[in-house]
Structure formats: C-alpha cells, structure tokens
Amino acid sequence: MSDNKSNPTEPPYPPASYAWYVVGVLTFVYIFSFIDRTILNLLVGPIRRDLDINDTQMSVLMGSAFALAYTFFGIPLGRMADTKNRRGLIAVGFVVWSLFTAGCGVAKNFWQMLLMRVGVGLGEASLSPAAYSLIYDYFPPHRRATALSVYGTGIYLGGGLALLLGGVVIKLASGQESWALPIIGETRPWQIIFLLVGLPGIVFSLLLFTVREPIRRGMRQVRDAAGALQQVETPLREVIAYIKANKVTFLCHNLGISLFAVSTYGSKAWIPTFFVRTHHWTSADIGIQFGIILAVCGTIGIISGGRLADYLASRGHREANLRIMSLAPICAAPISLVFPLVESPTLALALLVPLMFLMSAPYGCAPAAITQIMPAPMRGQAGALYLFVNVLVGLGCGPTAIAVVTDYFFHDDAMLRYSLAIVTATAQVASAIILWFGLKPFVRSLDRLKEWNTAHAPE
C-alpha cells in the first residue's frame, strides 16, 4: 500500500534504500543534538561546585534556558521548514548548536553558561520540524510511524552516549583536577567534555549535503505564466484556522505528551544525581550503567512503539498512534513511583530497564500522529508547535519541578528520591488521562483532513 495508488499524479517515492539512508543521516544528527542537550545531566556535582549554584539554578541550565530558546525560535523555524530548503536549515542549525555546546566548555559563571545553553536551544530548534517533514515526504503512510521512530532513537542513543561518554571521561580524568589548554587556559574535566562533544558537530554538519531535498507531497500547485507547476505557500492565517478547527485534538495530544515529557525529561535529568546522593555511586559509574540502559532500552522501546502503531493502523485502527501514546504512561507510572524508593541500588537500576522502554515508546508515535492529521503545507509548523509545547512544558518544567520540590518543599538534597517519585508518577497519570480523552477528537480530525485535501486538491 502506498500513497501513489491513491494519488497517481505524484511521482513515486524514492527507493527505500535511499529513504532509509536519509533517516540514518537525520538520526545521526539527532544523536548529536541529544548528546549536546543532555550531557549536562551527568555533571551536576562539578558544575554546581565550580559555578557556585544550587539545584534550582542547575535545573534552569538543564531545562528552562534551553527550552525557552528552543520554543521561541521553533515556530518561525518550523514555518521555514515548510517553505525553504530543509537540509540546509538543519545543517546551519547543527553548526550553531555545536559551537554553543563547545562554548559551555569555556563558561566561567552561571550567566555565561546560561547564554551558551540558550544558543544550544536556538540551534536545535531547526532540526526536528524539518526532519519530520523530510521523513513524511520520503515514506508512504504505512511506513511513517516506523521511520519516525527510528529517527526518534536519536533521543535515547544520544542521551545514553552522553552519559556513557561522560562517565568514561570522568573516570579517565579522576586523577587530575584541571588541564592548561592553549588559548582557553585552565580547564576542568567537565569543560573538556563539552569541548569534545561540541566541536566535532561542525565537521559532521557536512553530511547533510548528501541528502536530496524531496518533492513536497500533497502541496497545492498552480501553473505560472510559462505553464509550469509551482507550489503555493499556505498563508499563516490558514494554518492557524486549521489548528483552531482541530483545537481539542491538538490540546489533548500536545498537553498529554508534554506532561509525559515532564516525567521523562525530569527523571533523566536527575536519575544520575539520585544514584550519587541516595546510593553513593560515583558519577562515572552511574553514567556508564544508566547510559547503556537508556541507549538500549530507549531505542528498543521507541522502535517497538512505532512498529506496533503501524501494525494496528494496518488492521484498521486509525487512532493507533494516539492509543500507544496513552497506554505507555499509565504502564510506566507504578515503576516511576517505586524505583526511587527501593533500598537496593541494584533493584533500582533493574527497574530502569522496563521504565526506559515504556518512557520511550510514545516518541515515534507523537510526531507521526501530528503529521497524520495535518495537510502537507502545514506539517513543519504543526511539528514545531508540538515541539514548542513538549519542550517548553517537558524540559522547561520537568527538571525544575523536581528541583523545586527538593529545595523548597523538603529543604534537603537527600530527599531527591521522593521528589523524583512524586513528580514523575503524577505527571504520567495525568498524561494518560488526557491522551485517552483525545482518541475520539483525533479520529474526527482525520475526517477533517480528508475534507481539506478534497477541497485543496492539486490542479
């Protein structure tokens, strides 16, 4: 089954081998983005010490500073993804966030680090809306959730590699307090890590130029004076009107997955520190072990979620993507409540295996659900809106919510385990309820899309 059978006027899809190559390149870039985004999570202790800050300020660096820049620039960059060259947009963004990541390695105080994290957010805002749009145009409908899930493995491979790399570097650097680098001067081990993960991205950005810009499928076209077909840009007011007509679907989808993101971003930010404070592990040891669990279980989870959604969709369940999204958080909540409270560190680590699987399962389905209900000329903007809410609420609030409960409710760093359990489990239950209520509105939005496509069929 493919789009070409239902719409024979469009060219065939590119060869599957090349389409999967494109997904591989985009996933590689996404891995780098998450290494740069999450490496901070393992370095709480040394950064707090050297910058003289508390948990709440640290959570701003991990979450809010990045999230505000990511969301502020995400919407205009999403519109650019619907109208400009997508691979070029991603390549420029890759260079920008790599430079600012390396800049974190030379920051000397909280405000300098804050500025660098804002820059990382600005650069990374260019990636996913354009990537979602590219993947949509490379794959037929019955492969898109799987393709987007493979792209989404970058979240877990990148986050896991960040922790693993950080753990290894900390072990290697444990015998030396600092190095004297040319130009930069005295440099701490945590600063070396930022330089190591940031600078290579500038070179790897050239890989984007092996990706061909595909035809934008389903776009409105008119003939110019010479008789050639030209794609028509959709006015912003029409995009806003379409989203308003589907506001219940967007509210349930975006708010539901964003509350789930509060739990995922919050837990991943504080799990390494939880093991250090509660079970007295070293940052290096938990970085290596949690990094492996996150990379392996997160990757398996997100691909499994996408494959299951594609299977259910092939069996006639049009709302399959949203259904997977609603089941994952309710299954994860009991584990999130228990794992921080068990006394055995080995058992706590073992419980992270199913938890990371469940926490990753919805993240291929979520962008697939958005592209599924949106007309072609609006997908990048809708993807940016999804990321706007998801990152602003999830990353902006998740790490900070846990830190605030620790700092201002318990007033004790050692009580992090309880903050972790309360915030993550509560967010997951609320997420499941909201997503479940979105199932029927989602089906109605699919029907509206058919009506829109009929009314705006290419000439």
Short mmCIF file of C-alpha atoms in Angstrom, two decimals:
data_model
loop_
_atom_site.label_atom_id
_atom_site.label_comp_id
_atom_site.label_asym_id
_atom_site.label_seq_id
_atom_site.Cartn_x
_atom_site.Cartn_y
_atom_site.Cartn_z
CA MET A 1 0.00 0.00 0.00
CA SER A 2 1.39 3.46 -0.83
CA ASP A 3 0.27 6.99 -1.42
CA ASN A 4 0.92 6.63 -5.10
CA LYS A 5 -2.02 4.25 -5.53
CA SER A 6 -4.42 6.80 -4.10
CA ASN A 7 -2.77 9.79 -5.77
CA PRO A 8 -1.24 8.68 -9.10
CA THR A 9 -0.45 12.28 -10.14
CA GLU A 10 2.50 12.44 -7.73
CA PRO A 11 5.91 10.95 -8.56
CA PRO A 12 6.75 7.62 -6.91
CA TYR A 13 8.52 7.59 -3.57
CA PRO A 14 12.34 7.45 -3.63
CA PRO A 15 13.96 3.99 -3.40
CA ALA A 16 13.56 2.52 0.06
CA SER A 17 17.33 2.09 0.45
CA TYR A 18 17.94 5.80 -0.09
CA ALA A 19 14.97 6.81 2.09
CA TRP A 20 16.40 4.78 4.96
CA TYR A 21 19.83 6.32 4.30
CA VAL A 22 18.24 9.74 4.81
CA VAL A 23 16.68 8.54 8.06
CA GLY A 24 20.12 7.29 9.09
CA VAL A 25 21.70 10.71 8.46
CA LEU A 26 18.92 12.54 10.29
CA THR A 27 19.15 10.09 13.19
CA PHE A 28 22.91 10.62 13.39
CA VAL A 29 22.34 14.38 13.61
CA TYR A 30 19.61 13.84 16.22
CA ILE A 31 22.01 11.72 18.27
CA PHE A 32 24.44 14.61 18.34
CA SER A 33 21.70 17.03 19.34
CA PHE A 34 20.78 14.90 22.34
CA ILE A 35 24.38 14.38 23.36
CA ASP A 36 24.77 18.16 23.38
CA ARG A 37 21.41 18.65 25.09
CA THR A 38 21.77 16.08 27.90
CA ILE A 39 25.48 15.87 28.72
CA LEU A 40 24.79 18.41 31.47
CA ASN A 41 22.74 15.85 33.43
CA LEU A 42 25.78 13.84 34.47
CA LEU A 43 27.83 16.86 35.50
CA VAL A 44 25.58 18.37 38.19
CA GLY A 45 28.08 18.00 41.02
CA PRO A 46 31.20 19.54 39.43
CA ILE A 47 29.26 22.32 37.67
CA ARG A 48 27.42 23.26 40.89
CA ARG A 49 30.75 23.35 42.69
CA ASP A 50 32.68 25.39 40.12
CA LEU A 51 29.86 27.82 39.27
CA ASP A 52 28.66 28.02 42.91
CA ILE A 53 24.95 27.37 42.16
CA ASN A 54 22.11 25.32 43.71
CA ASP A 55 19.79 22.61 42.32
CA THR A 56 17.21 25.10 41.08
CA GLN A 57 19.79 27.13 39.14
CA MET A 58 21.22 23.88 37.79
CA SER A 59 17.76 22.83 36.63
CA VAL A 60 17.42 26.13 34.74
CA LEU A 61 20.59 25.25 32.83
CA MET A 62 19.38 21.69 32.20
CA GLY A 63 15.85 22.71 31.23
CA SER A 64 14.43 26.22 31.15
CA ALA A 65 17.28 28.07 29.42
CA PHE A 66 17.39 25.55 26.59
CA ALA A 67 13.61 25.14 26.43
CA LEU A 68 12.76 28.83 26.17
CA ALA A 69 15.16 29.37 23.27
CA TYR A 70 14.08 26.14 21.58
CA THR A 71 10.40 27.06 21.75
CA PHE A 72 10.80 30.77 20.94
CA PHE A 73 12.67 30.05 17.71
CA GLY A 74 10.89 26.76 16.95
CA ILE A 75 7.73 28.23 15.39
CA PRO A 76 9.45 30.54 12.84
CA LEU A 77 11.97 27.81 12.02
CA GLY A 78 9.07 25.37 11.60
CA ARG A 79 7.48 27.73 9.07
CA MET A 80 10.82 27.91 7.27
CA ALA A 81 10.78 24.11 7.12
CA ASP A 82 7.50 24.33 5.19
CA THR A 83 8.83 26.85 2.69
CA LYS A 84 12.66 26.70 2.48
CA ASN A 85 15.37 24.12 1.87
CA ARG A 86 15.11 21.72 4.80
CA ARG A 87 18.54 20.08 4.65
CA GLY A 88 20.25 23.49 4.57
CA LEU A 89 18.20 24.63 7.55
CA ILE A 90 19.29 21.58 9.53
CA ALA A 91 22.95 21.95 8.51
CA VAL A 92 23.12 25.57 9.70
CA GLY A 93 21.40 24.66 12.95
CA PHE A 94 23.86 21.79 13.52
CA VAL A 95 26.80 24.19 13.27
CA VAL A 96 25.14 26.70 15.61
CA TRP A 97 24.31 24.28 18.42
CA SER A 98 27.73 22.59 18.15
CA LEU A 99 29.51 25.93 18.58
CA PHE A 100 27.42 26.85 21.60
CA THR A 101 27.92 23.39 23.15
CA ALA A 102 31.66 23.85 22.86
CA GLY A 103 31.12 27.32 24.35
CA CYS A 104 29.76 25.69 27.52
CA GLY A 105 33.28 24.35 27.97
CA VAL A 106 34.69 27.85 28.41
CA ALA A 107 31.90 29.29 30.58
CA LYS A 108 33.19 30.69 33.88
CA ASN A 109 29.95 31.57 35.68
CA PHE A 110 26.21 30.90 35.73
CA TRP A 111 25.30 33.69 33.30
CA GLN A 112 27.84 32.66 30.69
CA MET A 113 26.63 29.07 30.91
CA LEU A 114 23.02 30.29 30.64
CA LEU A 115 23.85 32.16 27.44
CA MET A 116 25.52 29.09 25.94
CA ARG A 117 22.51 26.89 26.75
CA VAL A 118 20.22 29.43 25.08
CA GLY A 119 22.40 29.16 21.96
CA VAL A 120 22.19 25.36 22.00
CA GLY A 121 18.39 25.64 22.14
CA LEU A 122 18.31 28.10 19.24
CA GLY A 123 20.37 25.80 17.00
CA GLU A 124 18.49 22.62 17.85
CA ALA A 125 15.13 24.25 17.12
CA SER A 126 15.99 23.93 13.42
CA LEU A 127 16.18 20.14 13.40
CA SER A 128 13.04 18.17 14.16
CA PRO A 129 10.32 20.14 12.32
CA ALA A 130 12.40 19.93 9.14
CA ALA A 131 13.28 16.27 9.80
CA TYR A 132 9.63 15.30 10.34
CA SER A 133 8.72 17.00 7.08
CA LEU A 134 11.54 15.28 5.16
CA ILE A 135 10.66 11.83 6.51
CA TYR A 136 6.99 12.34 5.63
CA ASP A 137 7.93 13.06 2.02
CA TYR A 138 10.31 10.08 1.77
CA PHE A 139 7.95 7.37 3.10
CA PRO A 140 4.43 6.10 2.29
CA PRO A 141 1.84 6.26 5.10
CA HIS A 142 2.23 2.66 6.28
CA ARG A 143 5.96 3.19 6.98
CA ARG A 144 5.96 6.65 8.55
CA ALA A 145 5.48 5.77 12.23
CA THR A 146 8.33 3.26 11.97
CA ALA A 147 10.58 5.72 10.11
CA LEU A 148 9.86 8.48 12.63
CA SER A 149 10.51 6.02 15.47
CA VAL A 150 13.90 5.13 14.02
CA TYR A 151 14.67 8.86 13.80
CA GLY A 152 13.48 9.19 17.39
CA THR A 153 16.06 6.67 18.58
CA GLY A 154 18.43 9.63 18.47
CA ILE A 155 16.86 10.75 21.75
CA TYR A 156 18.00 7.61 23.53
CA LEU A 157 21.18 6.83 21.66
CA GLY A 158 22.26 10.46 22.12
CA GLY A 159 21.21 10.66 25.76
CA GLY A 160 22.77 7.28 26.52
CA LEU A 161 26.01 8.11 24.73
CA ALA A 162 26.19 11.45 26.56
CA LEU A 163 26.05 9.65 29.90
CA LEU A 164 28.37 6.87 28.77
CA LEU A 165 30.93 9.26 27.30
CA GLY A 166 30.70 11.50 30.33
CA GLY A 167 31.20 8.55 32.66
CA VAL A 168 34.27 7.32 30.78
CA VAL A 169 35.84 10.79 30.64
CA ILE A 170 35.20 11.34 34.35
CA LYS A 171 36.94 8.04 35.13
CA LEU A 172 39.91 8.94 32.94
CA ALA A 173 40.13 12.43 34.37
CA SER A 174 39.62 11.50 38.01
CA GLY A 175 43.32 11.74 38.78
CA GLN A 176 43.71 15.31 37.54
CA GLU A 177 41.80 18.40 38.66
CA SER A 178 42.42 20.53 35.58
CA TRP A 179 44.41 20.99 32.39
CA ALA A 180 46.05 24.05 30.88
CA LEU A 181 44.77 24.28 27.28
CA PRO A 182 46.14 26.69 24.66
CA ILE A 183 44.12 29.95 24.44
CA ILE A 184 41.44 28.67 26.86
CA GLY A 185 43.71 28.31 29.88
CA GLU A 186 42.88 26.24 32.99
CA THR A 187 40.10 23.80 32.15
CA ARG A 188 38.16 21.40 34.39
CA PRO A 189 37.23 17.84 33.30
CA TRP A 190 33.56 18.78 32.81
CA GLN A 191 34.61 21.60 30.49
CA ILE A 192 36.73 19.19 28.44
CA ILE A 193 33.61 17.05 27.91
CA PHE A 194 31.69 19.96 26.40
CA LEU A 195 34.55 20.72 24.02
CA LEU A 196 34.79 17.05 22.99
CA VAL A 197 31.08 16.67 22.19
CA GLY A 198 30.60 20.11 20.64
CA LEU A 199 33.41 20.68 18.18
CA PRO A 200 33.02 17.51 16.01
CA GLY A 201 29.47 18.55 15.07
CA ILE A 202 30.84 21.42 12.97
CA VAL A 203 32.55 18.91 10.68
CA PHE A 204 29.73 16.36 10.69
CA SER A 205 27.24 19.00 9.52
CA LEU A 206 28.68 18.49 6.01
CA LEU A 207 26.96 15.10 5.97
CA LEU A 208 23.62 16.88 5.43
CA PHE A 209 24.66 17.75 1.90
CA THR A 210 24.40 14.08 0.90
CA VAL A 211 20.62 14.38 1.50
CA ARG A 212 18.48 15.34 -1.50
CA GLU A 213 15.52 17.64 -0.96
CA PRO A 214 12.44 15.55 -1.90
CA ILE A 215 9.23 16.74 -3.53
CA ARG A 216 6.72 18.11 -1.03
CA ARG A 217 3.79 15.73 -1.33
CA GLY A 218 0.22 16.97 -1.26
CA MET A 219 1.18 20.62 -1.72
CA ARG A 220 -1.19 22.89 -3.65
CA GLN A 221 0.10 23.76 -7.09
CA VAL A 222 -0.78 26.31 -9.76
CA ARG A 223 0.58 26.92 -13.23
CA ASP A 224 2.68 30.01 -13.79
CA ALA A 225 2.73 32.12 -16.95
CA ALA A 226 5.00 29.61 -18.67
CA GLY A 227 2.70 26.72 -17.79
CA ALA A 228 4.99 25.17 -15.17
CA LEU A 229 3.57 23.92 -11.88
CA GLN A 230 4.53 25.98 -8.83
CA GLN A 231 3.86 25.08 -5.19
CA VAL A 232 1.63 27.51 -3.32
CA GLU A 233 2.66 28.71 0.13
CA THR A 234 -0.19 28.43 2.62
CA PRO A 235 -0.92 31.73 4.45
CA LEU A 236 -0.23 31.68 8.18
CA ARG A 237 -3.85 32.63 8.92
CA GLU A 238 -4.99 29.44 7.19
CA VAL A 239 -2.62 27.35 9.30
CA ILE A 240 -3.96 28.99 12.46
CA ALA A 241 -7.55 28.46 11.32
CA TYR A 242 -6.92 24.76 10.65
CA ILE A 243 -5.33 24.24 14.05
CA LYS A 244 -8.24 26.07 15.73
CA ALA A 245 -10.71 23.79 13.94
CA ASN A 246 -8.86 20.84 15.49
CA LYS A 247 -8.12 22.51 18.83
CA VAL A 248 -9.39 19.66 21.03
CA THR A 249 -7.17 17.16 19.23
CA PHE A 250 -4.16 19.46 19.48
CA LEU A 251 -4.84 20.22 23.15
CA CYS A 252 -5.13 16.56 24.15
CA HIS A 253 -2.16 15.46 22.04
CA ASN A 254 0.24 18.27 22.90
CA LEU A 255 -0.67 18.67 26.56
CA GLY A 256 -0.83 14.91 27.14
CA ILE A 257 2.57 14.15 25.62
CA SER A 258 4.06 17.24 27.28
CA LEU A 259 3.02 16.05 30.74
CA PHE A 260 4.63 12.73 29.88
CA ALA A 261 7.72 14.70 28.88
CA VAL A 262 7.75 16.29 32.35
CA SER A 263 8.37 12.79 33.68
CA THR A 264 10.87 11.74 31.01
CA TYR A 265 12.99 14.90 30.97
CA GLY A 266 12.74 15.28 34.74
CA SER A 267 13.73 11.73 35.54
CA LYS A 268 16.58 11.57 33.01
CA ALA A 269 17.93 14.86 34.36
CA TRP A 270 18.02 13.72 37.99
CA ILE A 271 18.49 9.92 37.91
CA PRO A 272 22.32 10.18 37.84
CA THR A 273 22.30 12.59 40.80
CA PHE A 274 19.75 10.39 42.60
CA PHE A 275 22.15 7.43 42.48
CA VAL A 276 25.01 9.62 43.68
CA ARG A 277 23.07 11.06 46.63
CA THR A 278 20.95 8.09 47.66
CA HIS A 279 23.10 5.08 46.81
CA HIS A 280 26.51 6.81 46.95
CA TRP A 281 27.60 5.75 43.48
CA THR A 282 30.15 7.79 41.57
CA SER A 283 29.03 9.93 38.62
CA ALA A 284 31.27 7.84 36.38
CA ASP A 285 29.69 4.53 37.40
CA ILE A 286 26.06 5.62 37.10
CA GLY A 287 26.84 7.46 33.86
CA ILE A 288 28.15 4.31 32.22
CA GLN A 289 25.42 1.97 33.51
CA PHE A 290 22.46 4.30 33.06
CA GLY A 291 23.85 5.38 29.70
CA ILE A 292 23.79 1.77 28.45
CA ILE A 293 20.24 1.21 29.76
CA LEU A 294 18.98 4.44 28.23
CA ALA A 295 20.57 3.78 24.84
CA VAL A 296 19.49 0.13 24.56
CA CYS A 297 16.06 0.14 26.20
CA GLY A 298 15.09 3.55 24.86
CA THR A 299 15.98 2.51 21.32
CA ILE A 300 14.06 -0.77 21.55
CA GLY A 301 11.10 1.00 23.16
CA ILE A 302 10.67 3.76 20.60
CA ILE A 303 11.01 1.41 17.62
CA SER A 304 8.60 -1.07 19.22
CA GLY A 305 6.05 1.69 19.78
CA GLY A 306 6.27 2.80 16.15
CA ARG A 307 6.11 -0.74 14.76
CA LEU A 308 3.10 -1.57 16.93
CA ALA A 309 1.32 1.62 15.83
CA ASP A 310 1.95 0.80 12.14
CA TYR A 311 0.66 -2.75 12.72
CA LEU A 312 -2.50 -1.54 14.46
CA ALA A 313 -3.07 1.04 11.73
CA SER A 314 -2.82 -1.68 9.08
CA ARG A 315 -5.57 -3.51 10.99
CA GLY A 316 -7.89 -0.53 10.69
CA HIS A 317 -7.14 1.38 13.90
CA ARG A 318 -6.76 4.91 12.56
CA GLU A 319 -6.04 6.28 16.06
CA ALA A 320 -3.22 3.74 16.65
CA ASN A 321 -0.52 6.37 17.23
CA LEU A 322 -2.50 8.13 19.94
CA ARG A 323 -3.54 4.83 21.52
CA ILE A 324 0.09 3.78 22.01
CA MET A 325 0.81 7.24 23.43
CA SER A 326 -1.96 6.85 26.03
CA LEU A 327 -1.00 3.33 27.16
CA ALA A 328 2.71 3.95 27.80
CA PRO A 329 2.39 6.49 30.66
CA ILE A 330 -0.18 4.51 32.64
CA CYS A 331 2.08 1.44 32.47
CA ALA A 332 5.14 3.49 33.45
CA ALA A 333 3.60 5.27 36.46
CA PRO A 334 3.84 2.38 39.00
CA ILE A 335 7.51 1.81 38.16
CA SER A 336 8.27 5.54 38.40
CA LEU A 337 6.73 5.57 41.86
CA VAL A 338 8.66 2.53 43.11
CA PHE A 339 12.17 2.67 41.68
CA PRO A 340 13.41 5.75 43.64
CA LEU A 341 12.12 4.30 46.92
CA VAL A 342 13.63 0.79 46.91
CA GLU A 343 16.65 0.38 49.17
CA SER A 344 18.69 -1.78 46.82
CA PRO A 345 20.60 0.19 44.17
CA THR A 346 20.78 -2.94 42.01
CA LEU A 347 16.99 -3.30 42.08
CA ALA A 348 16.55 0.41 41.37
CA LEU A 349 18.84 0.10 38.35
CA ALA A 350 17.00 -3.05 37.17
CA LEU A 351 13.65 -1.23 37.33
CA LEU A 352 15.05 1.36 34.95
CA VAL A 353 15.09 -1.28 32.20
CA PRO A 354 11.29 -1.54 31.77
CA LEU A 355 10.85 2.12 32.72
CA MET A 356 13.12 3.43 29.95
CA PHE A 357 11.38 1.09 27.48
CA LEU A 358 7.95 2.49 28.39
CA MET A 359 9.16 6.09 28.60
CA SER A 360 10.45 5.91 25.03
CA ALA A 361 7.55 4.06 23.36
CA PRO A 362 5.37 7.13 22.53
CA TYR A 363 8.04 9.33 20.99
CA GLY A 364 7.87 7.96 17.47
CA CYS A 365 4.08 7.89 17.56
CA ALA A 366 3.74 11.50 18.75
CA PRO A 367 5.20 13.23 15.65
CA ALA A 368 3.60 10.57 13.43
CA ALA A 369 0.20 11.47 14.91
CA ILE A 370 0.77 15.16 14.19
CA THR A 371 1.83 14.61 10.57
CA GLN A 372 -1.11 12.19 10.19
CA ILE A 373 -3.73 14.87 10.84
CA MET A 374 -2.08 17.84 9.09
CA PRO A 375 -2.23 18.98 5.45
CA ALA A 376 1.12 18.83 3.66
CA PRO A 377 1.81 22.61 3.65
CA MET A 378 1.41 22.79 7.43
CA ARG A 379 3.39 19.81 8.71
CA GLY A 380 6.58 21.65 9.64
CA GLN A 381 4.63 24.30 11.54
CA ALA A 382 2.46 21.71 13.31
CA GLY A 383 5.60 19.77 14.20
CA ALA A 384 7.15 22.94 15.57
CA LEU A 385 4.02 23.62 17.64
CA TYR A 386 4.17 20.09 19.04
CA LEU A 387 7.84 20.56 19.93
CA PHE A 388 7.10 24.04 21.30
CA VAL A 389 4.66 22.68 23.88
CA ASN A 390 6.55 19.44 24.52
CA VAL A 391 9.90 21.10 25.18
CA LEU A 392 8.53 24.17 26.98
CA VAL A 393 6.43 22.09 29.38
CA GLY A 394 8.52 18.92 29.50
CA LEU A 395 12.10 20.17 29.50
CA GLY A 396 11.23 23.62 30.83
CA CYS A 397 9.29 22.30 33.82
CA GLY A 398 10.35 18.67 34.39
CA PRO A 399 13.87 19.08 35.82
CA THR A 400 12.86 22.29 37.62
CA ALA A 401 9.73 20.75 39.21
CA ILE A 402 11.83 18.01 40.80
CA ALA A 403 14.47 20.52 41.93
CA VAL A 404 11.88 22.90 43.41
CA VAL A 405 10.22 20.12 45.40
CA THR A 406 13.65 19.10 46.72
CA ASP A 407 14.85 22.64 47.50
CA TYR A 408 11.68 24.33 48.75
CA PHE A 409 9.36 21.57 49.97
CA PHE A 410 11.77 19.06 51.52
CA HIS A 411 14.66 21.54 52.05
CA ASP A 412 17.07 18.61 51.87
CA ASP A 413 19.22 17.36 48.95
CA ALA A 414 18.96 13.82 50.33
CA MET A 415 15.17 13.83 49.72
CA LEU A 416 15.63 13.89 45.94
CA ARG A 417 14.33 10.31 45.75
CA TYR A 418 10.89 11.40 46.97
CA SER A 419 10.76 14.40 44.65
CA LEU A 420 11.62 12.12 41.76
CA ALA A 421 8.83 9.64 42.62
CA ILE A 422 6.14 12.27 43.25
CA VAL A 423 6.70 14.42 40.17
CA THR A 424 7.22 11.65 37.60
CA ALA A 425 4.35 9.37 38.64
CA THR A 426 1.87 12.25 38.97
CA ALA A 427 2.77 13.62 35.54
CA GLN A 428 2.40 10.20 33.92
CA VAL A 429 -1.08 9.54 35.33
CA ALA A 430 -2.27 12.99 34.20
CA SER A 431 -0.73 12.37 30.76
CA ALA A 432 -2.53 9.05 30.29
CA ILE A 433 -5.92 10.55 31.18
CA ILE A 434 -5.59 13.49 28.78
CA LEU A 435 -4.33 11.36 25.88
CA TRP A 436 -7.15 8.86 26.37
CA PHE A 437 -9.73 11.66 26.12
CA GLY A 438 -8.10 12.69 22.84
CA LEU A 439 -8.85 9.45 20.95
CA LYS A 440 -12.27 10.42 19.55
CA PRO A 441 -11.31 14.00 18.64
CA PHE A 442 -8.27 12.56 16.83
CA VAL A 443 -10.48 10.42 14.59
CA ARG A 444 -12.65 13.46 13.82
CA SER A 445 -9.51 15.37 12.82
CA LEU A 446 -8.61 12.61 10.36
CA ASP A 447 -12.01 13.09 8.74
CA ARG A 448 -11.47 16.86 8.53
CA LEU A 449 -8.14 16.25 6.80
CA LYS A 450 -9.89 14.23 4.07
CA GLU A 451 -12.30 17.12 3.54
CA TRP A 452 -9.43 19.64 3.37
CA ASN A 453 -7.45 17.53 0.90
CA THR A 454 -10.50 17.18 -1.33
CA ALA A 455 -11.13 20.92 -1.30
CA HIS A 456 -7.45 21.75 -1.96
CA ALA A 457 -6.55 19.01 -4.43
CA PRO A 458 -3.67 19.97 -6.78
CA GLU A 459 -4.85 21.30 -10.12
#
